[in-house]
Amino acid sequence: MSGNKTWGTQNRTLWFWVFVGPFALGLLVFTYVPLAWSVYLSFFDAHNTVSPTDFIGFDNYTSMLRNEAFTDSLVTFAVFSAFIVPTTFVLSLALALMVNRIRRAQAFFRSVFFLPAACSYVVAALIWKLSIFNGVRFGLANTVLGWFGADQTAWLSTTDPPWYWLVIVTVRLWLQAGFYMILFLAGLQRISPTLYEAAAVDGARPGWQVLRHITLPQLRATSVAVTLLLVINAFQSFDEFYNLLSNSSGYPPYARPPLVYLYYTALGREQNLGLGSAGAVLLALIIAVVTVGQARWFGLGRKED
Amino acid sequence: MTISRRTLLGTGAALGLLTACGSNTGRDGGGSGGSGPKLSQWYHQYGEPGAEQAVERYAAAYKKADVSVQWRPGNYDEQTAAALLTDSGPDVFEVNGPTLDQIQRGQVVDLTDLFEGVKDDFNPVVLAPKTYDGKIWAVPQVVDMHLLYYRKSLLADAGVEPPKSLDELVDAAKALTTKKVKGLFLGNDGGAGALAITPLYAAGLSSVTEDGKVGFDDPAAARTLGKLRQLYADKSLLLGAPSDWSDPSAFTQGLTAMQWCGLWALPAVRKALGDDFGVLALPADGADGKPSLPVGAYGAAVSARGDHRKEAKDFVKWLWVDGTEYQEDFALSYGFHIPARLSLAKKADKLKEGPAADAVRYSTEYGYAEPLLWTPASRTAYQDALSRIIKSGANPESELKSVVRKVRAELDRVKKKS
């Protein structure tokens, strides 16, 4: 009965490779090979080519590190994260607490707040840019402000004050707060009601005291996961920046996160694939250091005492 | 032998996977024509109705090859640059270049021999940036240019004359600005992208000199660019319009009294405003300056990685060199462009009167073409600096000093390869 051996549960190695193999192969071909190739390219003068011949050592790395545009893009990322991580965290937690307390139509409100997560970043960015925050008198924001006698504001073209941050941060908040609200809701629903009952018996005042001493400590694992995801997502920001700020002539020198800058260097008209690869390697190293630092800070992987 | 349902499904899935793995060469598209080798031809997406059908018609009329046309929306220059790295790119493609790096890397085919006997009939201003090392790397299709459109009635109401100098333009924009209408629209970035190097030429300077040196290492450059900051600081500029400078909507909808736009917008402007508009070059600045506007041309190039380079060259010659009737049709029947062939431009009726005639005259008197040595990296460094000068009030001298350094390094890099 050799057929049974093949089709049955005995031949685990075969089935392991049948299920895992295609994905492992995909990962190798579409992730690891390009990654290794990118590291290779970073040591060459690779203008308009992926098979370069002019070895230049670490020149791409030194020029990238000396490049103000690249360092500015890292500052942009830092500013963006400083805005978006805490605001999304607080907003999604607040929404979760609110929805969790609602007794009626909870599913309805959960869906309403989650719905923006289904919208594409590109579409949302274009709605924000073209109808809500365009700079002419018939833009939604300018119309509303006009009722109060305010002048037209060019939201995405004004650097002093930098109103473009308002547009960038609000579109991302709208898009992602609902998703993190769901994570917090799941965390909240896992907290045992007996804890709240015990706290009430002990005389804890409902509201801030219960939130601080019961809810937040119980949400610690969810909070760590949410924070990590928020930081990683902020690093990957591209779509809304690109669609809000770029035009046919290029991209302004402000609010340019690292991925947008590297896109223009490597894949845009510049086609400097060597320099772009060096930037990508540097960015990967920075992300690795930040992630490891963050994991140590949160104590991830440490044995419970 | 009976085939079980599971075997059948498995085979189907395997075949599906194999099909999915097949390469998409982009060779299936509209406009396929005659028999012979299959050629793919790429165009960027023109906004004018009928242009796509026209190029498909031209391709279908060619009998020596089966040409399929791809009309590609989105970031066309980036798409072609990436496609040229692969074997699945186009055989023939329209290019706003090619760039010096594309030529030096051997990504495009030398087309010099296609110009035998007709080279002098091509507009020399647009042929120059397609020429490197004495060879020509693309066939200019139609000539385009940027212009300053102004609304005659609004200027008359404000008692403003069409500006003859950059200072007058700054004053005019301020005088024309009201609560509802801005004086001037140079693009949502305040002019950094649309004007680009035009102000340098208006000041009597250049981006790169003919002997390959930085052309704006001069105090006049900082003075001129400072005036663009003045426009921004005066709040005379329209910013944040739903469509950017290349679309005349802001001008035709009355959001601005003057707009920097392209020749292509002329029919739309005429349709909306009748005779209530005029066109200008960017006015001169300083004693050595002269009015200035950029002139350029998309050209037809042949990819060096195509399998049918000879046939692709033959097709380009047939369409853009021998087929003058196609060039005339493409330039004047849909949008509004000047044919790249001087003989065709001269006899085009549409270009003989009104603002169109002015535009053609400006293109020959004041037009400059972006030099091949002005590489994308130089352009980015310059535009970033210009944006900082305009929007953030950065010091023009120090910003330009840093750009001069970067452009010098770029010039050294590309010269090393030649």
XYZ file of C-alpha atoms in Angstrom:
723
model
C 0.000 0.000 0.000
C 2.642 2.508 -1.091
C -0.126 4.865 -2.333
C -1.388 5.265 1.189
C 2.080 6.290 2.290
C 2.077 9.157 -0.184
C -1.458 10.345 0.416
C -1.598 9.623 4.119
C -0.232 11.539 7.017
C 3.001 9.511 7.196
C 4.930 11.377 4.527
C 5.138 14.649 6.450
C 8.292 15.890 4.711
C 6.635 15.680 1.302
C 3.566 17.569 2.494
C 5.685 20.120 4.289
C 7.401 20.996 1.015
C 4.199 20.862 -1.020
C 2.624 23.520 1.185
C 5.653 25.534 2.231
C 7.784 25.121 -0.910
C 5.987 27.522 -3.267
C 5.940 30.249 -0.629
C 9.559 29.646 0.351
C 10.482 29.805 -3.336
C 8.491 33.026 -3.763
C 10.204 34.528 -0.734
C 13.602 33.539 -2.103
C 12.975 34.793 -5.643
C 11.013 37.945 -4.885
C 12.567 39.039 -1.586
C 15.975 37.554 -0.803
C 17.455 37.606 -4.319
C 16.460 41.276 -4.942
C 17.706 42.117 -1.446
C 21.094 40.519 -2.122
C 21.172 42.130 -5.574
C 20.441 45.503 -4.027
C 23.383 45.096 -1.629
C 25.550 44.151 -4.638
C 24.373 47.169 -6.649
C 25.144 49.512 -3.760
C 28.879 48.991 -4.355
C 28.702 49.947 -8.053
C 28.074 52.972 -10.207
C 24.724 51.690 -11.462
C 23.091 54.515 -13.410
C 20.383 53.053 -15.673
C 21.585 49.475 -15.220
C 21.051 46.478 -12.937
C 24.180 44.673 -14.146
C 26.880 47.273 -13.539
C 30.607 46.936 -14.069
C 32.119 50.000 -12.353
C 32.969 48.984 -8.783
C 33.199 52.052 -6.547
C 33.396 50.539 -3.043
C 31.636 52.543 -0.350
C 31.303 55.742 -2.427
C 27.524 55.392 -2.712
C 27.267 55.005 1.060
C 29.417 58.032 1.841
C 27.599 60.233 -0.654
C 24.225 59.066 0.655
C 25.224 59.815 4.248
C 26.546 63.247 3.215
C 23.398 63.904 1.221
C 21.228 66.456 3.008
C 18.131 65.273 1.157
C 18.547 61.773 2.639
C 19.184 62.989 6.183
C 16.252 65.403 5.829
C 14.064 62.475 4.822
C 15.024 60.678 8.042
C 14.099 63.803 10.017
C 10.779 63.883 8.138
C 10.146 60.304 9.186
C 11.012 61.115 12.820
C 8.625 64.098 12.845
C 5.894 62.080 11.174
C 6.253 59.196 13.649
C 6.273 61.611 16.575
C 2.899 62.885 15.349
C 1.200 59.809 14.049
C 2.159 57.074 16.550
C 0.812 58.730 19.722
C -2.202 60.333 18.025
C -3.331 57.095 16.382
C -2.704 55.214 19.629
C -4.802 57.590 21.718
C -7.567 57.984 19.138
C -7.966 54.263 18.457
C -7.913 53.464 22.189
C -10.527 56.156 22.825
C -12.715 54.802 20.020
C -12.345 51.261 21.369
C -13.306 52.324 24.889
C -16.275 54.231 23.531
C -17.525 51.418 21.298
C -16.945 48.889 24.089
C -19.220 50.844 26.420
C -22.016 51.240 23.896
C -24.766 48.822 24.701
C -26.869 49.230 21.553
C -25.803 49.092 17.909
C -22.238 48.226 18.887
C -21.671 46.339 15.632
C -22.886 49.350 13.663
C -20.451 51.775 15.286
C -17.619 49.247 15.065
C -18.234 48.964 11.325
C -18.521 52.717 10.850
C -15.184 53.363 12.523
C -13.509 50.406 10.808
C -14.811 51.196 7.318
C -12.073 53.735 6.357
C -9.500 50.929 6.801
C -10.962 49.372 3.646
C -10.221 52.505 1.612
C -6.996 52.695 -0.350
C -4.381 55.220 0.728
C -4.201 56.519 -2.837
C -7.931 57.181 -3.077
C -8.097 58.785 0.361
C -5.083 60.981 -0.417
C -6.709 62.188 -3.631
C -10.000 62.966 -1.856
C -8.096 64.943 0.776
C -6.029 66.752 -1.871
C -8.679 67.506 -4.469
C -11.853 68.109 -2.510
C -11.250 68.717 1.171
C -7.915 70.485 1.315
C -7.466 72.049 -2.103
C -6.271 75.618 -1.907
C -9.010 77.418 -3.830
C -12.220 78.961 -2.596
C -14.426 75.948 -3.410
C -12.376 73.426 -1.398
C -14.380 72.043 1.541
C -12.019 73.286 4.266
C -11.696 76.721 2.669
C -15.469 76.990 2.146
C -16.153 76.269 5.815
C -13.430 78.644 6.967
C -14.727 81.234 4.489
C -18.049 81.337 6.392
C -16.062 82.744 9.304
C -14.308 85.283 7.099
C -10.980 83.452 6.847
C -8.776 83.806 3.755
C -8.119 80.909 1.391
C -5.365 78.627 2.622
C -3.127 76.654 0.250
C -2.981 73.643 2.573
C -0.396 71.623 0.676
C 1.682 74.504 -0.670
C 2.243 76.505 2.493
C 5.416 75.840 4.413
C 5.034 78.608 6.969
C 3.023 77.463 8.873
C 3.443 73.898 7.560
C -0.240 73.149 7.010
C 0.661 70.132 4.835
C 1.297 68.161 8.040
C -2.344 68.629 9.005
C -3.406 67.057 5.699
C -0.908 64.188 5.889
C -1.628 63.305 9.509
C -5.430 63.536 9.243
C -5.657 61.299 6.195
C -3.584 58.608 7.883
C -5.476 58.961 11.152
C -8.778 58.554 9.330
C -7.497 55.511 7.482
C -5.839 53.585 10.275
C -7.543 54.509 13.584
C -10.388 52.044 12.899
C -8.037 49.130 12.364
C -6.198 49.694 15.644
C -9.536 50.281 17.370
C -10.448 46.686 16.450
C -7.191 45.422 17.996
C -7.877 47.367 21.188
C -11.480 46.150 21.234
C -10.261 42.557 21.070
C -7.887 43.312 23.947
C -10.651 44.980 25.990
C -13.021 42.083 25.510
C -10.411 39.690 26.853
C -10.248 41.498 30.214
C -12.192 39.522 32.783
C -15.250 41.392 34.186
C -14.378 39.982 37.606
C -11.420 42.363 37.745
C -13.748 45.352 37.357
C -16.158 43.870 39.898
C -13.307 43.346 42.375
C -12.138 46.919 41.796
C -15.655 48.232 42.405
C -15.877 46.232 45.628
C -12.527 47.711 46.690
C -13.964 51.191 46.120
C -12.184 52.155 42.885
C -13.927 55.056 41.201
C -15.148 54.177 37.684
C -13.497 56.259 35.010
C -9.886 57.409 35.113
C -8.911 55.360 38.206
C -10.195 52.074 36.750
C -8.742 52.906 33.346
C -5.309 53.611 34.792
C -5.081 50.738 37.250
C -7.069 47.971 35.554
C -7.708 48.555 31.850
C -4.356 49.948 30.690
C -2.183 47.358 32.511
C -4.406 44.590 31.137
C -3.986 46.002 27.627
C -0.192 46.002 27.850
C 0.379 43.190 25.320
C -2.043 44.800 22.823
C -0.476 48.226 23.364
C 3.007 46.882 22.634
C 1.785 45.195 19.452
C -0.086 48.323 18.345
C 2.938 50.567 18.966
C 5.258 48.248 17.034
C 2.838 48.071 14.111
C 2.375 51.837 14.114
C 6.113 52.499 13.974
C 6.653 49.938 11.203
C 3.733 51.421 9.231
C 5.165 54.897 9.668
C 8.503 53.692 8.253
C 6.658 52.307 5.242
C 4.764 55.523 4.565
C 4.785 56.322 0.879
C 1.337 56.367 -0.738
C -0.262 59.352 0.948
C 2.916 61.461 0.857
C 3.468 60.732 -2.808
C -0.119 61.327 -3.859
C -0.636 64.420 -1.742
C 2.547 66.270 -2.552
C 4.053 65.124 -5.836
C 3.163 66.660 -9.180
C 4.271 66.196 -12.760
C 7.365 68.323 -12.088
C 8.566 66.269 -9.134
C 8.316 66.371 -5.361
C 8.907 69.347 -3.052
C 12.010 69.239 -0.832
C 9.937 69.051 2.375
C 7.833 66.242 3.875
C 9.760 63.691 1.874
C 10.007 60.418 3.820
C 12.889 58.016 3.077
C 10.914 55.719 0.763
C 9.751 58.620 -1.390
C 13.292 59.988 -1.610
C 14.747 56.569 -2.500
C 11.994 56.013 -5.056
C 12.981 59.194 -6.876
C 16.691 58.384 -6.662
C 16.525 54.795 -7.820
C 13.378 54.435 -9.866
C 12.489 57.977 -10.851
C 14.113 59.930 -13.642
C 17.475 59.782 -11.886
C 17.691 55.964 -12.265
C 20.686 55.868 -9.934
C 20.152 52.296 -8.795
C 23.524 52.097 -7.001
C 22.916 55.152 -4.838
C 19.303 54.156 -4.231
C 20.399 50.675 -3.147
C 22.941 52.134 -0.726
C 20.129 54.254 0.756
C 17.892 51.184 1.005
C 20.612 49.234 2.832
C 21.183 52.134 5.229
C 17.445 52.420 5.834
C 17.167 48.667 6.466
C 19.970 48.917 9.034
C 18.250 51.833 10.763
C 14.927 49.948 10.852
C 16.703 46.882 12.278
C 18.380 48.920 15.016
C 15.142 50.728 15.909
C 13.148 47.484 15.980
C 15.688 45.668 18.166
C 15.902 48.712 20.459
C 12.127 48.887 20.688
C 11.809 45.166 21.378
C 14.359 45.396 24.191
C 12.589 48.448 25.589
C 9.282 46.573 25.703
C 10.973 43.435 26.982
C 9.813 41.289 24.078
C 11.227 37.779 24.114
C 12.430 38.160 27.707
C 11.424 35.368 30.057
C 8.713 36.288 32.507
C 10.104 36.719 35.997
C -7.519 5.139 -18.035
C -10.046 7.089 -16.011
C -9.198 10.513 -14.775
C -10.318 11.242 -11.263
C -11.810 14.575 -10.356
C -8.820 15.300 -8.133
C -6.335 14.629 -10.969
C -8.329 16.825 -13.289
C -8.408 19.675 -10.795
C -4.714 19.242 -10.087
C -3.824 19.342 -13.762
C -6.009 22.393 -14.274
C -4.327 24.198 -11.407
C -0.865 23.312 -12.727
C -1.758 24.584 -16.198
C -3.172 27.746 -14.652
C 0.073 28.319 -12.790
C 2.125 27.777 -15.943
C -0.050 30.234 -17.845
C 0.297 32.773 -15.073
C 4.081 32.443 -15.292
C 4.097 33.421 -18.975
C 5.770 36.742 -19.557
C 3.661 39.720 -20.458
C 5.659 41.528 -23.074
C 3.012 44.151 -23.591
C 2.907 43.258 -27.254
C -0.833 42.730 -27.302
C -2.495 46.050 -27.723
C -4.488 48.211 -30.000
C -3.512 49.355 -33.433
C -1.792 46.256 -34.745
C -1.130 46.557 -38.434
C 0.551 44.518 -41.125
C 2.257 41.180 -41.197
C 5.922 40.687 -40.370
C 7.685 40.994 -37.026
C 5.719 42.151 -34.021
C 6.748 45.576 -32.769
C 5.458 47.305 -29.673
C 5.270 51.081 -29.594
C 4.697 53.125 -26.428
C 3.242 56.622 -26.082
C 2.613 58.658 -22.968
C -1.040 59.516 -22.438
C -1.994 62.689 -24.289
C -5.057 64.466 -22.938
C -6.412 65.449 -26.332
C -9.378 63.406 -27.596
C -8.623 61.473 -30.761
C -4.845 61.348 -30.357
C -4.833 57.705 -29.243
C -7.012 56.606 -32.154
C -4.771 58.574 -34.509
C -1.557 56.799 -33.484
C -3.329 53.456 -33.677
C -4.395 54.366 -37.201
C -0.806 55.234 -38.164
C 0.417 51.904 -36.757
C -2.286 50.008 -38.623
C -1.269 51.686 -41.867
C 2.263 50.251 -41.647
C 2.448 47.040 -43.637
C 5.981 45.788 -43.045
C 5.489 44.971 -39.364
C 2.699 44.193 -36.937
C 2.867 47.269 -34.698
C 0.869 47.327 -31.496
C 0.412 50.639 -29.723
C 0.398 51.058 -25.964
C -1.006 54.271 -24.542
C 0.479 54.512 -21.074
C -0.968 56.732 -18.357
C 0.928 57.583 -15.177
C 4.598 58.318 -14.700
C 5.639 57.612 -18.251
C 9.304 58.602 -18.007
C 9.785 56.310 -15.007
C 7.956 53.488 -16.772
C 10.136 53.642 -19.865
C 13.337 54.012 -17.831
C 12.486 50.826 -15.922
C 11.320 48.976 -19.061
C 14.594 49.721 -20.854
C 16.373 47.579 -18.240
C 14.425 44.514 -19.347
C 13.847 42.519 -22.523
C 10.098 43.003 -22.285
C 10.126 46.739 -22.910
C 8.965 48.518 -26.046
C 10.711 48.329 -29.431
C 9.820 51.908 -30.294
C 8.911 54.464 -27.662
C 8.165 58.104 -27.291
C 10.650 59.795 -24.978
C 11.053 63.225 -23.461
C 14.788 62.798 -24.000
C 16.523 60.312 -24.049
C 18.660 61.230 -21.057
C 22.417 61.347 -21.302
C 22.696 58.290 -19.042
C 20.346 56.325 -21.296
C 22.540 57.196 -24.288
C 25.823 56.501 -22.500
C 24.548 53.153 -21.192
C 23.666 52.123 -24.757
C 19.953 51.769 -24.000
C 18.832 53.495 -27.202
C 19.783 52.907 -30.824
C 21.689 55.465 -32.930
C 19.191 56.908 -35.454
C 21.555 59.301 -37.275
C 21.213 57.571 -40.656
C 17.440 58.182 -40.661
C 18.112 61.909 -41.051
C 20.069 61.653 -44.281
C 19.015 64.480 -46.584
C 16.325 65.843 -44.215
C 18.293 66.855 -41.124
C 18.155 70.555 -42.014
C 14.370 70.415 -42.165
C 14.105 69.503 -38.457
C 13.833 72.353 -35.956
C 17.453 72.750 -34.768
C 16.429 73.888 -31.262
C 14.775 70.557 -30.503
C 17.219 68.432 -32.484
C 20.176 69.654 -30.385
C 19.173 67.876 -27.127
C 18.655 64.646 -29.081
C 22.210 64.842 -30.382
C 25.224 63.522 -28.501
C 28.682 62.713 -29.778
C 27.601 63.808 -33.256
C 24.872 61.167 -33.354
C 21.094 61.619 -33.139
C 19.250 59.367 -30.664
C 15.575 60.170 -31.252
C 13.402 61.646 -34.007
C 11.585 64.762 -32.731
C 7.841 64.334 -33.324
C 6.212 67.647 -32.477
C 7.511 70.799 -30.809
C 5.984 71.983 -27.551
C 6.604 75.072 -25.512
C 5.567 76.803 -22.320
C 4.000 80.256 -22.349
C 2.590 82.925 -20.100
C -1.137 83.342 -20.799
C -2.789 86.567 -19.665
C -6.430 87.680 -19.614
C -6.675 90.961 -21.540
C -9.865 92.209 -19.856
C -8.577 91.650 -16.312
C -5.347 93.490 -17.104
C -7.289 96.368 -18.682
C -9.636 96.596 -15.662
C -6.652 96.856 -13.323
C -4.874 99.325 -15.617
C -1.971 96.939 -16.105
C 0.019 96.545 -19.329
C 1.360 93.122 -20.395
C 4.663 92.943 -18.450
C 7.920 93.560 -20.316
C 10.283 92.766 -17.451
C 10.304 90.403 -14.492
C 9.856 93.393 -12.161
C 6.775 94.436 -14.125
C 5.464 90.875 -13.848
C 5.853 90.998 -10.046
C 4.013 94.346 -9.928
C 1.309 93.198 -12.346
C 0.631 90.011 -10.374
C 0.238 92.054 -7.205
C -2.060 94.584 -8.869
C -4.233 91.826 -10.353
C -4.685 89.961 -7.069
C -8.085 90.377 -5.421
C -9.912 88.409 -2.751
C -11.279 86.008 -5.374
C -8.720 86.074 -8.179
C -4.976 85.641 -7.860
C -2.581 87.483 -10.130
C -0.513 84.577 -11.413
C -0.463 80.762 -11.428
C 2.936 79.131 -11.841
C 1.919 75.719 -10.504
C 1.027 74.533 -7.037
C 4.684 74.551 -6.010
C 5.024 78.268 -6.730
C 6.893 77.796 -10.011
C 9.846 75.621 -8.966
C 8.818 72.795 -11.307
C 7.105 74.599 -14.158
C 9.465 77.538 -14.545
C 12.543 75.477 -13.615
C 15.532 76.969 -15.455
C 13.546 79.471 -17.563
C 14.288 82.385 -15.157
C 18.031 81.732 -15.619
C 17.644 82.158 -19.381
C 15.474 85.273 -18.799
C 18.431 86.720 -16.886
C 20.736 86.068 -19.847
C 22.312 82.998 -18.214
C 21.929 79.278 -18.892
C 21.769 75.983 -17.002
C 24.836 74.481 -18.704
C 26.962 76.424 -21.195
C 27.708 75.136 -24.676
C 31.208 74.150 -23.586
C 29.787 72.069 -20.735
C 30.235 74.352 -17.716
C 27.756 75.508 -15.067
C 25.889 78.416 -16.645
C 24.487 80.183 -13.587
C 27.490 80.707 -11.320
C 26.679 84.416 -11.433
C 25.104 86.900 -8.964
C 22.382 87.640 -11.540
C 20.937 84.159 -10.947
C 20.297 84.797 -7.247
C 18.801 88.215 -8.034
C 16.359 86.756 -10.555
C 15.279 83.794 -8.430
C 14.733 86.193 -5.515
C 12.009 87.853 -7.597
C 10.087 84.592 -7.728
C 10.169 84.632 -3.928
C 8.749 88.149 -4.072
C 5.737 86.864 -6.031
C 5.131 84.263 -3.327
C 5.685 86.678 -0.446
C 3.265 89.204 -2.032
C 0.592 86.475 -2.026
C 0.121 87.122 -5.740
C 0.440 83.434 -6.633
C -2.433 80.990 -6.912
C -1.523 77.870 -4.909
C -3.382 74.631 -4.274
C -5.476 74.596 -7.463
C -7.171 71.242 -8.158
C -5.339 70.918 -11.508
C -1.707 71.873 -11.812
C -0.089 74.353 -14.182
C -0.176 72.097 -17.260
C -3.994 72.289 -17.292
C -5.511 75.704 -18.193
C -8.566 75.189 -15.927
C -7.426 77.667 -13.260
C -7.034 80.335 -15.967
C -10.251 79.585 -17.843
C -12.269 79.328 -14.586
C -11.156 82.798 -13.549
C -9.098 81.735 -10.547
C -6.071 83.597 -11.898
C -5.436 86.499 -14.264
C -2.204 85.036 -15.696
C -0.961 81.461 -15.949
C 2.180 79.671 -17.061
C 1.000 76.792 -19.244
C 1.777 74.983 -22.485
C 1.046 75.661 -26.121
C -1.163 72.562 -25.977
C -3.706 74.529 -23.899
C -4.290 77.178 -26.556
C -7.423 75.633 -28.161
C -9.039 75.113 -24.720
C -8.239 78.685 -23.690
C -9.578 80.075 -26.959
C -12.755 78.028 -26.594
C -13.333 79.338 -23.058
C -12.223 82.950 -23.443
C -12.496 83.739 -27.166
C -10.093 86.556 -27.982
C -9.821 87.747 -24.399
C -6.272 86.474 -23.909
C -2.726 86.960 -25.069
C 0.537 85.065 -24.680
C 4.038 86.095 -23.621
C 7.416 84.595 -22.925
C 8.752 84.904 -19.367
C 9.828 88.577 -19.358
C 13.511 89.498 -19.263
C 15.344 90.369 -16.081
C 18.290 92.750 -15.885
C 20.284 94.526 -18.568
C 21.664 91.281 -20.053
C 18.376 89.420 -19.942
C 15.915 88.566 -22.692
C 12.432 87.073 -22.749
C 12.611 83.334 -22.464
C 10.565 80.166 -22.786
C 11.398 76.477 -22.949
C 10.950 74.551 -26.168
C 11.080 70.778 -26.249
C 9.961 67.753 -28.158
C 8.949 64.230 -27.433
C 10.954 62.073 -29.785
C 10.610 58.545 -31.145
C 13.470 56.316 -29.946
C 14.341 52.663 -30.489
C 15.218 50.400 -27.560
C 18.620 48.731 -27.848
C 17.230 45.597 -26.140
C 14.484 44.964 -28.691
C 14.717 41.870 -30.909
C 13.858 43.801 -34.077
C 15.992 46.925 -33.956
C 16.390 47.228 -37.714
C 12.653 46.825 -38.311
C 11.906 49.287 -35.499
C 14.195 51.876 -37.123
C 12.463 51.340 -40.464
C 9.118 51.940 -38.797
C 10.312 55.154 -37.110
C 11.644 56.412 -40.450
C 8.367 55.582 -42.158
C 6.260 57.286 -39.501
C 8.218 60.324 -38.307
C 10.655 61.080 -41.146
C 8.988 60.044 -44.416
C 5.384 60.227 -43.227
C 5.066 63.997 -43.071
C 1.282 63.788 -43.379
C 1.173 61.813 -40.110
C 3.356 64.377 -38.339
C 1.146 67.200 -39.543
C -2.010 65.359 -38.484
C -0.576 64.464 -35.074
C 0.624 68.023 -34.392
C -2.429 69.974 -35.462
C -5.566 67.806 -35.622
C -5.957 66.900 -31.922
C -3.965 69.030 -29.520
C -1.970 72.023 -30.545
C 1.710 71.614 -31.282
C 4.224 72.840 -33.822
C 5.375 70.165 -36.281
C 9.071 69.348 -35.755
C 9.688 69.700 -39.505
C 10.257 73.361 -40.400
C 8.614 72.965 -43.804
C 5.415 71.644 -42.181
C 5.368 74.318 -39.481
C 5.660 77.054 -42.124
C 2.627 75.962 -44.106
C 0.320 75.189 -41.145
C -2.636 77.596 -41.360
C -3.524 77.235 -37.679
C -0.157 78.721 -36.722
C -0.432 81.814 -38.903
C -2.590 84.205 -36.842
C -3.395 85.477 -33.349
C -1.734 84.132 -30.190
C -0.683 80.956 -32.057
C 1.381 83.022 -34.487
C 2.898 84.924 -31.537
C 3.780 81.611 -29.907
C 5.529 80.328 -33.018
C 7.471 83.589 -33.296
C 8.499 83.441 -29.616
C 9.664 79.848 -30.019
C 12.173 80.904 -32.652
C 13.163 84.237 -31.065
C 13.246 83.362 -27.371
C 13.034 79.566 -27.159
C 15.718 77.509 -25.459
C 15.883 73.718 -25.077
C 17.019 71.992 -21.901
C 20.578 70.825 -22.628
C 21.403 67.120 -22.565
C 24.060 67.815 -19.923
C 21.360 69.077 -17.545
C 20.922 65.637 -15.974
C 17.967 64.565 -13.804
C 20.173 64.755 -10.681
C 21.136 68.368 -11.491
C 17.521 69.218 -12.198
C 16.364 67.786 -8.869
C 19.048 69.644 -6.895
C 18.172 72.915 -8.633
C 14.399 72.496 -8.262
C 14.735 71.658 -4.565
C 16.796 74.809 -4.041
C 14.345 76.914 -6.045
C 11.459 75.563 -3.997
C 13.266 76.466 -0.761
C 13.967 79.965 -2.113
C 10.362 80.538 -3.169
C 8.455 78.957 -0.326
C 10.766 79.122 2.658
C 12.583 82.331 1.809
C 15.960 80.543 1.802
C 18.939 82.696 0.824
C 19.292 82.467 -2.994
C 23.098 82.962 -2.948
C 23.865 80.139 -0.548
C 21.259 77.820 -2.094
C 22.683 78.382 -5.576
C 26.255 77.895 -4.354
C 25.348 74.413 -3.180
C 23.536 73.652 -6.471
C 26.547 74.843 -8.493
C 28.719 72.357 -6.556
C 26.315 69.495 -7.242
C 25.920 70.338 -10.938
C 29.704 70.555 -11.337
C 30.053 67.068 -9.826
C 27.344 65.766 -12.185
C 29.073 67.322 -15.212
C 32.374 65.711 -14.161
C 30.647 62.338 -13.793
C 29.009 62.324 -17.225
C 32.110 63.709 -18.949
C 34.196 60.897 -17.461
C 32.026 58.386 -19.296
C 32.241 60.027 -22.692
